[in-house]
Coordinates of C-alpha atoms and ligand atoms in Angstrom, one line a residue:
X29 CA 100.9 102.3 69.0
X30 CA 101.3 101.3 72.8
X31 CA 100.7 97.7 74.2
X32 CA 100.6 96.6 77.3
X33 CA 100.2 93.2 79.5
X34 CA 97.9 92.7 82.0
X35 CA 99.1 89.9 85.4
X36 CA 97.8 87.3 83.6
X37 CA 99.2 88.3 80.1
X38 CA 96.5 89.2 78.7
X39 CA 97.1 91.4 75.5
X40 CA 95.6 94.8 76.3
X41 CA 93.8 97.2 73.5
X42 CA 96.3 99.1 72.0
X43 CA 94.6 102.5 71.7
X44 CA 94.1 103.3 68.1
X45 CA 90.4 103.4 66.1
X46 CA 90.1 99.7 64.9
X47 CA 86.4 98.6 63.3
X48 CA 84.9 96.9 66.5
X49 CA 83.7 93.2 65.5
X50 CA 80.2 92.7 66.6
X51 CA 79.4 89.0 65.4
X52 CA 79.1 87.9 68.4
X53 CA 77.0 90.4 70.4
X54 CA 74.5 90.2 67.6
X55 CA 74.1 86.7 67.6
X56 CA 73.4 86.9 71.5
X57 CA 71.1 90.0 71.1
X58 CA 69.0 87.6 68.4
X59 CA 68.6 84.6 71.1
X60 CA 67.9 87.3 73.7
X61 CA 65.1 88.6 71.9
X62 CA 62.9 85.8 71.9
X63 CA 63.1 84.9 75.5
X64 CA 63.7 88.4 77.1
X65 CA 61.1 91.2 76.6
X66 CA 62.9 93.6 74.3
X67 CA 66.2 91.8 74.5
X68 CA 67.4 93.3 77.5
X69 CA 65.9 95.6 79.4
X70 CA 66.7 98.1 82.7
X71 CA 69.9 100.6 82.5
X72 CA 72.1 97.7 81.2
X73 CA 70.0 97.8 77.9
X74 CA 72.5 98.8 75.5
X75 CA 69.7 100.0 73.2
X76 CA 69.5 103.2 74.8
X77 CA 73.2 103.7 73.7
X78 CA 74.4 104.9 70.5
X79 CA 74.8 102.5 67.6
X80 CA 77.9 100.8 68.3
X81 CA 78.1 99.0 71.7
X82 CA 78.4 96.3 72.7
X83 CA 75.5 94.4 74.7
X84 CA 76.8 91.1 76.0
X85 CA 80.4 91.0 77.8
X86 CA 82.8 88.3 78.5
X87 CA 85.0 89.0 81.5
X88 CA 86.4 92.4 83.2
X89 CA 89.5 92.2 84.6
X90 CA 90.7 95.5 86.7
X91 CA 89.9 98.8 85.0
X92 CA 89.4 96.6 81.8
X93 CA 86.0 95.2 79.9
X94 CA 86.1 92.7 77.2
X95 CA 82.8 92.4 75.2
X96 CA 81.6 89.4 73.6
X97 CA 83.6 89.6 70.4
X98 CA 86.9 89.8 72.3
X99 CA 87.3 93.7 72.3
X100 CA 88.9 95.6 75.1
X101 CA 87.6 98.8 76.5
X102 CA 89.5 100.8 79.5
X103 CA 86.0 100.8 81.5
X104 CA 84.8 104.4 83.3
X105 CA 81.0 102.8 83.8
X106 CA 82.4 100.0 86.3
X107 CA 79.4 98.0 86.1
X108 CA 77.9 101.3 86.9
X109 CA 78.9 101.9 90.1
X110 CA 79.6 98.7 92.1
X111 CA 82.8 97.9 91.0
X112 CA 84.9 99.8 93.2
X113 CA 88.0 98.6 93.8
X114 CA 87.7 97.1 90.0
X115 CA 86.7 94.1 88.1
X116 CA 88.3 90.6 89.7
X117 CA 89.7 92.1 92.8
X118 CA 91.7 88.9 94.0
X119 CA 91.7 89.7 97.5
X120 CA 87.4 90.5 97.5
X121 CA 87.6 87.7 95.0
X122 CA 89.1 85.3 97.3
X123 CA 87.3 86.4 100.4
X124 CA 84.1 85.9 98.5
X125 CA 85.4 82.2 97.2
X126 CA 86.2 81.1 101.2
X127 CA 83.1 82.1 102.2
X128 CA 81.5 80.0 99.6
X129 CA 83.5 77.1 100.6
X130 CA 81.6 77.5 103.7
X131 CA 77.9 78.2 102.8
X132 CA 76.3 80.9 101.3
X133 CA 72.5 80.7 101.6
X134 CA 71.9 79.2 105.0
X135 CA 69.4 78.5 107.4
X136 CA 70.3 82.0 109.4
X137 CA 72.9 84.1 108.5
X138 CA 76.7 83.7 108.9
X139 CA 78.8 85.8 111.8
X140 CA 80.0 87.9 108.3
X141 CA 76.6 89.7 109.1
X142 CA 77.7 90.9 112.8
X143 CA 81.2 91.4 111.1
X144 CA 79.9 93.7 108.8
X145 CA 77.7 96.0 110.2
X146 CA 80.3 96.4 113.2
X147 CA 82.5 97.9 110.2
X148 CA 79.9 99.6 109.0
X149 CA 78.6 101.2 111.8
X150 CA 82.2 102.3 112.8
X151 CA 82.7 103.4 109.5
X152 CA 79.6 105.6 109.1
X153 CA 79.7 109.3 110.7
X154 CA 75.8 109.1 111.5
X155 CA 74.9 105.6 112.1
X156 CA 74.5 103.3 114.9
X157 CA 73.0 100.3 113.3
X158 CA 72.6 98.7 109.7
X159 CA 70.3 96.8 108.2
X160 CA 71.5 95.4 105.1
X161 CA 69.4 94.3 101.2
X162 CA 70.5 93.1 98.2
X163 CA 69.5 96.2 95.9
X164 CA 69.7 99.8 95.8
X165 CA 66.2 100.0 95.8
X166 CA 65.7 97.9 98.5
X167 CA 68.0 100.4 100.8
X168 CA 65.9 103.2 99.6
X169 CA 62.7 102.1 100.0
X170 CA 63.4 100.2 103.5
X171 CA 64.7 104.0 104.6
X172 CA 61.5 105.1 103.6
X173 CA 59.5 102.3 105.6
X174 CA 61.9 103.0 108.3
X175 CA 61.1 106.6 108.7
X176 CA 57.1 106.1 108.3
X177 CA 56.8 103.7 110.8
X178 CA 58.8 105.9 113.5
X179 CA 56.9 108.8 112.7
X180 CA 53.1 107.6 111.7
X181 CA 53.2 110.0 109.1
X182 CA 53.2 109.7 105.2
X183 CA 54.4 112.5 102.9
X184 CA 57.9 112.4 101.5
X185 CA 59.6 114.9 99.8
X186 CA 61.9 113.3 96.9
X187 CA 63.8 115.7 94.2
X188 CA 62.3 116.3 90.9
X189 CA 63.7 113.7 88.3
X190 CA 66.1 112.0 91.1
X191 CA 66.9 108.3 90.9
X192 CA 66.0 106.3 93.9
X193 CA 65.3 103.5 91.9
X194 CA 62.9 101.1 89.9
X195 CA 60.2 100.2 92.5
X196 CA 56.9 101.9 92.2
X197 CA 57.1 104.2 94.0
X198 CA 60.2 105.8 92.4
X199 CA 60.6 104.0 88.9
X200 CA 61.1 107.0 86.4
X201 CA 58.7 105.1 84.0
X202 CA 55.0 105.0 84.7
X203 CA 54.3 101.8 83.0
X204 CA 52.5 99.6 85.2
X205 CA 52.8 102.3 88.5
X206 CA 49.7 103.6 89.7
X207 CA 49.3 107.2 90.8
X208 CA 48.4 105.9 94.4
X209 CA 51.8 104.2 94.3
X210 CA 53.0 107.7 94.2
X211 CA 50.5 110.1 96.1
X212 CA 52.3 110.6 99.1
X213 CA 55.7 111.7 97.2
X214 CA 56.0 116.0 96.7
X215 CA 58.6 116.8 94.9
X216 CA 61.1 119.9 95.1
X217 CA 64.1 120.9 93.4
X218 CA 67.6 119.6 94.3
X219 CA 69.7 122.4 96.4
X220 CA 66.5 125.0 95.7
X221 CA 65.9 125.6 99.4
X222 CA 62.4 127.3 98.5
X223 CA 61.0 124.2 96.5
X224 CA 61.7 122.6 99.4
X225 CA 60.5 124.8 102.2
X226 CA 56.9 125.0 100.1
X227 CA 57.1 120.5 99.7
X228 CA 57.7 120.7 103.6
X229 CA 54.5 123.1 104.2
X230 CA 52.1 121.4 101.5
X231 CA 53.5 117.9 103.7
X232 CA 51.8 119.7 106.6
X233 CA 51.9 117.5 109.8
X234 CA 51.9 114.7 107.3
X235 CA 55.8 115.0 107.1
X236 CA 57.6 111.6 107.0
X237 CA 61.0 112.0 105.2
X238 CA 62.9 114.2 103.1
X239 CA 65.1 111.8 100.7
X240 CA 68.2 113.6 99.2
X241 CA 70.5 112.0 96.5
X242 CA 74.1 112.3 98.0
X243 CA 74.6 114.8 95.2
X244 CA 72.5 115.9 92.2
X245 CA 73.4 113.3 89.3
X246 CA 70.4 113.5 87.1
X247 CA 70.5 111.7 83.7
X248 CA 71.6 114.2 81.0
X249 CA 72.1 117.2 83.3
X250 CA 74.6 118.6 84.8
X251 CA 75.8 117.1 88.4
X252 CA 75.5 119.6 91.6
X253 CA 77.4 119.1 95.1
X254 CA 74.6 119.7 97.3
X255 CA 75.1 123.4 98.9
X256 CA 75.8 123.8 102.7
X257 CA 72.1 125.8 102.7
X258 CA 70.2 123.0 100.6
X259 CA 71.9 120.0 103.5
X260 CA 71.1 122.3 106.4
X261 CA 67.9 123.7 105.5
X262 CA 67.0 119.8 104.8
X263 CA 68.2 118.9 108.2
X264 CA 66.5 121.7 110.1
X265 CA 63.1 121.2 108.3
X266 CA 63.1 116.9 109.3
X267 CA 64.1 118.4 112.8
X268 CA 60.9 120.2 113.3
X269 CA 58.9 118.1 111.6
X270 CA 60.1 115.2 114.0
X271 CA 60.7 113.2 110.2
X272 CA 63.9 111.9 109.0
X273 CA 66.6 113.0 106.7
X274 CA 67.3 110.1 104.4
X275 CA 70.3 110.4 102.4
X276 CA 70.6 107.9 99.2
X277 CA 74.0 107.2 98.8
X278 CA 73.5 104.2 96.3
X279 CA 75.3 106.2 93.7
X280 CA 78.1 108.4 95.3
X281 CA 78.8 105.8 98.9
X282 CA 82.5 105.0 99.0
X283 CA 83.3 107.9 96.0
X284 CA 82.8 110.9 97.8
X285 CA 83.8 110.7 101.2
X286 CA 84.6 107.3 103.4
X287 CA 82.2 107.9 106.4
X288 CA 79.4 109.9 104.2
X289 CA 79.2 111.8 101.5
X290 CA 77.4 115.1 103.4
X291 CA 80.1 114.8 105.7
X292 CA 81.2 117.0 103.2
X293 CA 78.7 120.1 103.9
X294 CA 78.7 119.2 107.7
X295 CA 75.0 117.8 107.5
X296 CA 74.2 114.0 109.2
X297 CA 71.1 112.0 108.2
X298 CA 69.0 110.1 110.2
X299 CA 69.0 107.4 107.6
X300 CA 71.3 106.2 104.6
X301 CA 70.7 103.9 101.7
X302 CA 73.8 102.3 100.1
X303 CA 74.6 100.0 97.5
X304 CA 76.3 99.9 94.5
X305 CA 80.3 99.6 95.5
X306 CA 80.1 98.5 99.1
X307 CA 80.5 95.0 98.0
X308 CA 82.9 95.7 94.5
X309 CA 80.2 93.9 92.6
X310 CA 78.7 91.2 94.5
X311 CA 75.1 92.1 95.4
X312 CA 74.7 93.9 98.5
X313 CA 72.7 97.1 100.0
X314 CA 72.8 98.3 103.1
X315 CA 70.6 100.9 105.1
X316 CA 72.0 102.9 108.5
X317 CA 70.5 104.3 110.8
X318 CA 70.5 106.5 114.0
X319 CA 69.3 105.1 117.7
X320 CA 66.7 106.7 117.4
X321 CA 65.2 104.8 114.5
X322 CA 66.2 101.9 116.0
X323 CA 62.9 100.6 117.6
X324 CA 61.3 101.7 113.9
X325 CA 63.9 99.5 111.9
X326 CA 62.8 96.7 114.3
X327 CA 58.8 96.9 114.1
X328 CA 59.4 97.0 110.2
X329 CA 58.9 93.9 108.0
X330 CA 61.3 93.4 105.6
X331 CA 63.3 90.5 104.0
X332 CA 64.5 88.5 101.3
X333 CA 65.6 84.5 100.5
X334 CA 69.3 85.9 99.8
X335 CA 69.2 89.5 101.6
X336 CA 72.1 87.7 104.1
X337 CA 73.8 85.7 101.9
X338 CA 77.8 85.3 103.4
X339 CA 79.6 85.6 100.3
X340 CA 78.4 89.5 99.7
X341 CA 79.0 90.4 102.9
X342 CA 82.5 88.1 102.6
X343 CA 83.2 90.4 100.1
X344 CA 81.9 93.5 101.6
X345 CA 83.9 93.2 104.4
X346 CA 86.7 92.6 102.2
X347 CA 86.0 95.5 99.9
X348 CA 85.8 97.9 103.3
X349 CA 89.4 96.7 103.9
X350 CA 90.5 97.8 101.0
X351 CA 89.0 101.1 100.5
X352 CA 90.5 101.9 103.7
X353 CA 93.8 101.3 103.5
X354 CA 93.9 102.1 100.3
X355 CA 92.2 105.1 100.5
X356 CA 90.2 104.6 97.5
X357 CA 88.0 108.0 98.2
X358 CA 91.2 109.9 97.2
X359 CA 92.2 107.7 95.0
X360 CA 89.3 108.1 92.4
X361 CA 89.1 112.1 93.0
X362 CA 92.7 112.1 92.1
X363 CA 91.9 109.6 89.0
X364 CA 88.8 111.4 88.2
X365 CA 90.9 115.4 88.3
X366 CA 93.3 113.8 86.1
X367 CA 90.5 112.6 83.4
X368 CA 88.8 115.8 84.0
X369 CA 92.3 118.3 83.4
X370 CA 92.9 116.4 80.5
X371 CA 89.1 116.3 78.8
X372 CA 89.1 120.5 79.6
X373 CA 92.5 121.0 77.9
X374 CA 91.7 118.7 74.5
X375 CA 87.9 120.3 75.1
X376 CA 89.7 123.9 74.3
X377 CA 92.0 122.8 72.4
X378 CA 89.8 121.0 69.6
X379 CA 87.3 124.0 70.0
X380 CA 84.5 121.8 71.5
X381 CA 83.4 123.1 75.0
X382 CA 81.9 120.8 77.2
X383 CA 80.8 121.0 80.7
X384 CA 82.3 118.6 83.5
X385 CA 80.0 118.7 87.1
X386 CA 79.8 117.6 90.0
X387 CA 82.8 115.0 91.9
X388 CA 86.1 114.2 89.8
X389 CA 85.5 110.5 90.9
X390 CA 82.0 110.2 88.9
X391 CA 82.5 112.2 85.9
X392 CA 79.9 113.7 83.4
X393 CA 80.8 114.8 80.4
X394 CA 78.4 116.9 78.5
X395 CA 78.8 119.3 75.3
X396 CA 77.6 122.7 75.0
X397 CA 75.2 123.4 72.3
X398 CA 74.0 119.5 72.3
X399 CA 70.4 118.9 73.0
X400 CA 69.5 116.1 71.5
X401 CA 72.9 114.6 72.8
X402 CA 74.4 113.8 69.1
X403 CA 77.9 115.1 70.1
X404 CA 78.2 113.6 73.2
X405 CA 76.8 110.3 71.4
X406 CA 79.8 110.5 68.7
X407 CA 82.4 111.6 71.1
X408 CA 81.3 108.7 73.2
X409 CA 81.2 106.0 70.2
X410 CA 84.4 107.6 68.4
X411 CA 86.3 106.5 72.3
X412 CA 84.6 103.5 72.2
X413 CA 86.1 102.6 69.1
X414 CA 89.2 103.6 70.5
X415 CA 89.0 101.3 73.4
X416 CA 87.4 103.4 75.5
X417 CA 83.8 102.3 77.6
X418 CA 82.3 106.0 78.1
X419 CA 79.0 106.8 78.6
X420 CA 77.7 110.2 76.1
X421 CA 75.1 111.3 79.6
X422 CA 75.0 109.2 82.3
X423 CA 77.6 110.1 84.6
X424 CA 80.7 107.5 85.1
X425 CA 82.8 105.9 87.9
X426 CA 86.7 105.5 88.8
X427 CA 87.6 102.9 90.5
X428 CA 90.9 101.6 92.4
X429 CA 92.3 99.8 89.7
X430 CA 92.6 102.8 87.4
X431 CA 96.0 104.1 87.0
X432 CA 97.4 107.2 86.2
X433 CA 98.7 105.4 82.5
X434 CA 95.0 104.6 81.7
X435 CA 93.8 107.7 82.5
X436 CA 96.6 108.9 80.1
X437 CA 95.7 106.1 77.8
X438 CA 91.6 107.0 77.8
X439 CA 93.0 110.3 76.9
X440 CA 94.8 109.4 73.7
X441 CA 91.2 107.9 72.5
X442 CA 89.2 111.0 73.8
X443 CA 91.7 113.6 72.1
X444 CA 90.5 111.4 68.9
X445 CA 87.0 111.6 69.8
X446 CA 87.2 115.4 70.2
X447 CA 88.5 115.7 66.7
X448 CA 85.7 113.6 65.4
X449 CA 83.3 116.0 67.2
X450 CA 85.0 119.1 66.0
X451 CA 85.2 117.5 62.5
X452 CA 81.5 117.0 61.9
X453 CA 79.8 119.4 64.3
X454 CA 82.5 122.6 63.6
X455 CA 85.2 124.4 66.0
X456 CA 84.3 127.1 67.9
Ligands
PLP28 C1 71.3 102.7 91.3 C2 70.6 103.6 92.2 C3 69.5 103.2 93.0 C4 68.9 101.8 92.8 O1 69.9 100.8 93.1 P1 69.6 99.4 92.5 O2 70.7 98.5 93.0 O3 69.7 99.5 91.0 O4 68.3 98.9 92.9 C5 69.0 104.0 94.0 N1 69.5 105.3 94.1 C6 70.6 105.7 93.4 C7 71.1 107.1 93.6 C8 71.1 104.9 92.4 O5 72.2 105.4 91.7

């Protein structure tokens, strides 16, 4: 059984099945429920996991989770996307902490603002200005306000079944959305270049924006790199519409490529929406934007109390810092190959295909002959139990702090979780 010491001496999980204690969590869950709606709600809502993980966490500390009962998971959700560079950076940490020393929340916004979007402007292939949010869903919606108000028009074309996130107009449950919130949307199919030339024409002269998801990450499907054709046939169709091209690079920014991720196919939006990792946790969104939406991203209205905060953007320019000299784009594909090499040869080995899509650094692991999920939901609670934080359909993130020896380590538990699969649902 291997042990190892974190810095600051903490023990960390040996990898080996151990009964996970879940006193604690249930204690919290039983509080929660009678002053939050359902306990918990949104994608952190651990109810729409499989019966064994945890809800409530203490601390994270690198690659590392500890849950409220005190057990240790090597992490591959980081929070989900925004922690980058991982849990507790010190250096993002420490930025973050002076900045606080000085004022947060003020009456206007720190120079950290003007700091930040010069770095983010130079750092973006497409953009010459930023406006920057606190959410995902802020980004992507501003885009969208962005791109109406240059072009007076309405229709946008958005993927079927993409995430842009939980506002109404693209919340992926209807509860309390009305269709009107919605009728200007037309939908098409991710890299299906028809779909998308027949949105475009039912848009008419009504055509606004096409909104793209840096890359197809669906829940429970198989990931797709967007194709050259899909990216160009995207660009060429905003062109002659006069609308704009609105990548959403919540998900993928920082992951996939350091100035853009469809710098990768060769295609440049007019507009981007990030979030997530630009700030390694601390809450930050960002949307960028050419000159020529410029005047647009001026005439538009739209704020928030904490949307220029100092500390996030201490931290965001502290985070850019380090993903670029530490080239963390590289880092996580390299991290995210070396998961992926391993999961294919234990996947053959234990006679338990599954499928792996889309980039190394966001991994999705699904099982063939599983539609209802139940492998992937024992394979993911047999490497919990192991020590491992995996989600069974969702994809997952790498992040800086993983190493080569956790990768190796996750392995151990998966190799366990494969036999457990193989065990109850048969070799092929
Ligand atoms: C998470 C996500 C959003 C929404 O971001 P929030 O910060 O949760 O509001 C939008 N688009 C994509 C692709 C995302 O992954």
């Amino acid at each position: 059984m291997q042990r190892i010491i974190d810095r600051q001496g903490f023990r960390m999980l040996p990898v080996a099945a151990q009964a996970l204690s879940n006193r604690q969590d249930a204690r919290w869950r039983q509080r929660a429920a009678k002053v939050l709606p359902g306990g918990m709600t949104g994608h952190l809502n651990a109810a729409a996991l499989p019966a064994g993980y945890p809800q409530f966490f203490e601390r994270g500390q690198g690659c590392r989770v500890w849950d409220v009962d005190g057990n240790a998971y090597i992490d591959f959700m980081c929070s989900w996307g925004p922690n980058l560079l991982g849990h507790h950076h010190p250096q993002v940490d420490a930025a973050a902490r002076r900045q606080q020393a000085l004022g947060d929340c003020l009456n206007g916004p720190t120079p950290r603002l003007v700091e930040l979007a010069e770095r983010f402007v130079a750092r973006s292939a497409h953009a010459d200005w930023v406006l920057f949010q606190k959410n995902g869903t802020d980004a992507t919606t501003v885009s969208l306000m962005v791109a109406r108000a240059a072009s007076g028009k309405r229709k946008v074309l958005v993927a079927a079944r993409a995430y842009h996130g939980s506002d109404p107009w693209c919340t992926p449950v209807s509860a309390g959305v009305t269709p009107e919130d919605r009728a200007h949307l037309i939908r098409y199919g991710y890299n299906d270049v028809a779909s998308l030339d027949a949105a475009a024409d039912a848009a008419g002269n009504d055509l606004a924006a096409i909104v793209c998801a840096a890359f197809k990450h669906d829940l429970g499907v198989d990931q797709a790199l967007p194709t050259p054709a899909f990216a160009r046939r995207a660009r060429e169709l905003c062109d002659k519409a006069g609308a704009a091209l609105i990548l959403d690079e919540v998900r993928a920014g920082y992951r996939v490529h350091a100035s853009g991720s469809w710098e990768t196919v060769g295609v440049r939006p007019d507009l981007s929406a990030w979030s997530k990792s630009i700030a390694n946790g601390y809450a930050l969104a960002a949307v960028t934007g050419i000159d020529a939406l410029r005047k647009a991203a001026t005439r538009i209205y739209s704020t928030g109390s904490f949307w220029c905060g100092g500390v996030a953007m201490a931290a965001g320019l502290a985070t850019l810092e380090i993903a670029e000299t530490a080239d963390v784009v590289s880092h996580v594909r390299r991290m995210g190959q070396r998961l992926r090499d391993g999961i294919e040869a234990q996947a053959a080995r234990h006679g338990t295909p599954v499928r792996q899509t889309g980039p190394a650094a966001l991994p999705l692991i699904l099982f063939d002959d599983d539609p209802g999920c139940d492998k992937g939901a024992l394979f993911a609670t047999e490497a919990l139990r192991h020590g491992v934080y995996m989600h069974p359909r969702h994809n997952m993130f790498l992040s800086l702090a993983h190493t080569g020896q956790d990768i190796d380590l996750a392995l151990h538990a998966t190799d366990a979780a494969f036999a457990a699969v193989a065990a109850r649902f048969g070799a092929r």
